[in-house]
């Protein structure tokens, strides 16, 4: 029988209605029954990771507010003075722009996130080639394109896109061992390193090289090859020392206390001026002698005004983000996702470690920002893109059955 009533039940008493289409059940907004894209995103996203990153961004705003008067005073003149919180307001604006970018990218399905990263790599690699031709110089380094509010640093944006794209290239090797993806990735990284050293930017070069090293390590190259690559890296650092004057100067200051050590000395003095609990918000005085207090040396400003305990707490927060991401990978079997997430978290953690090590005189000065804490528009937007990709690639169905990758570790 056609129509709404299809047939009768066995007792012949109740008609059974045949539905002509399936209707997805939708519950209250953001409930477990909500099947909208927003509802699915809310339950699949790593909310613990999102909370940790949000805490880091909030700490960054407080830190920039503490360091802003230093930079504003140095740029003020007798005829025109900047508002003491000038850089805080600008950083707040970049946070308002960056957070929606991060959340929007985190909503991308994994295939679209990968495609987005590949397109981003091509665009910003092309811009990196244009830096020597049309780039803008700041403090003797030609790393930017544009000027004023519209100035961007292509290498900052290239980093997260490069990590995901390189992970995709290397994941192809796991499906076909004959593909020369490792040499191809080495050539691509080498080209980027040459472009960065021409700016010059040794810090970013180290980050790109370290990301490549981590990815090929996770991809499964033999330990003999990895040892050879490690030796090659050390040789590269030695060559940089002898043929790159800026690197030589900074290494001499760090190892032999030779040359102008004003920056690192002031950073150490500012970091330790507050003791364990700090002088209090806005009460620091040593920070006014500190160069680049709102960017490279903001960790020292935190140490003066909020104390060594606050610095330790920030270091623990970075460690918690890294551990959270790596634990999330323990039950992941997709080779591309494992490589991409490892590359992104290696960049994030490596940049944080280098910045904190420079501020504590454990590493030569590198001119590298502290992720989500230092002031900077390009840095904030690039980090938001990278964290958005990381959140997207770590999304998962909370009800999907998974098998831990550690299940075979103790088997022969």
C-alpha angles and dihedrals in degrees: 000000000000125000132045097325110066105173144330127261122248094270089053091229110100126047116226113223115221114215117220095206139020117249120205113232113239123194131186117317112288092002119133089259093055106110097180118117090256092050093048091048092051094054096039098046120094096248093184090057090046090052092050092050091047089054090051092051091049091050088050092057091051091048094049089049088055094048098038097085090058095055092039092053093050092052095045120099135196090265101038130029129189123230108262089237094045094118092043091058091048092048090049088054091052090049090052088053097039101049095058089046090053093047093045093053091045088061092061116108112245097257091050091047089054092048091048090053093050092051090046091052092054093048098047094039087057090049089049089057089052095053095085089050105042103006126133121236121224121178091348096308123107103209106124139076120210129008141259116357090352097056115118136177109226094200091060092055093041093059100075094037090049093052094053095042092048090049089054092050093048093045088063088067091064089060097041118021092192094067112104093223096136094057089043092052090047092053092048092050090046092053090051090048091053091050091049095048089052090061084042109244114146093168095059090043090057091049093051093045092047091049090053091048092051092048096050088046092054090043088066109255115166118268090241091061091044090052089051090051090050091053090047089053092053090049088051091054091049091051089048089053093054100037104030109068096196092054091047092051094049095044091049090052092048100044105026104022089236123147133007107345095168096122098048093042092052091045092054092045092050093046093054097038094088098051118206100328103025135233093278133261111314094000098100118115103173090065090071088069092051121102117223091008093164096050125020097018102035089116088065091051089054089051092054099045102031102025139239089290090063090049090052090049091053091049089050090050091055089048091050091054092050094046092046091054094046093048087051088060095056093091097036119110102175106106094207093053092048092051096043095048092046090051094050095046091045090056093046096046095040093054091049093048093049093050094048091044091053091051091051093045092246091119135031117266110278108170093236126148126235107247114258091349107068120077117257139115098215091044094049095047094044092049090048090054092048094048090045090055090047092051091047095050093047094051115117143167106264090212098049115113111241135184119215115244087224092070093098099039095099096039122100 
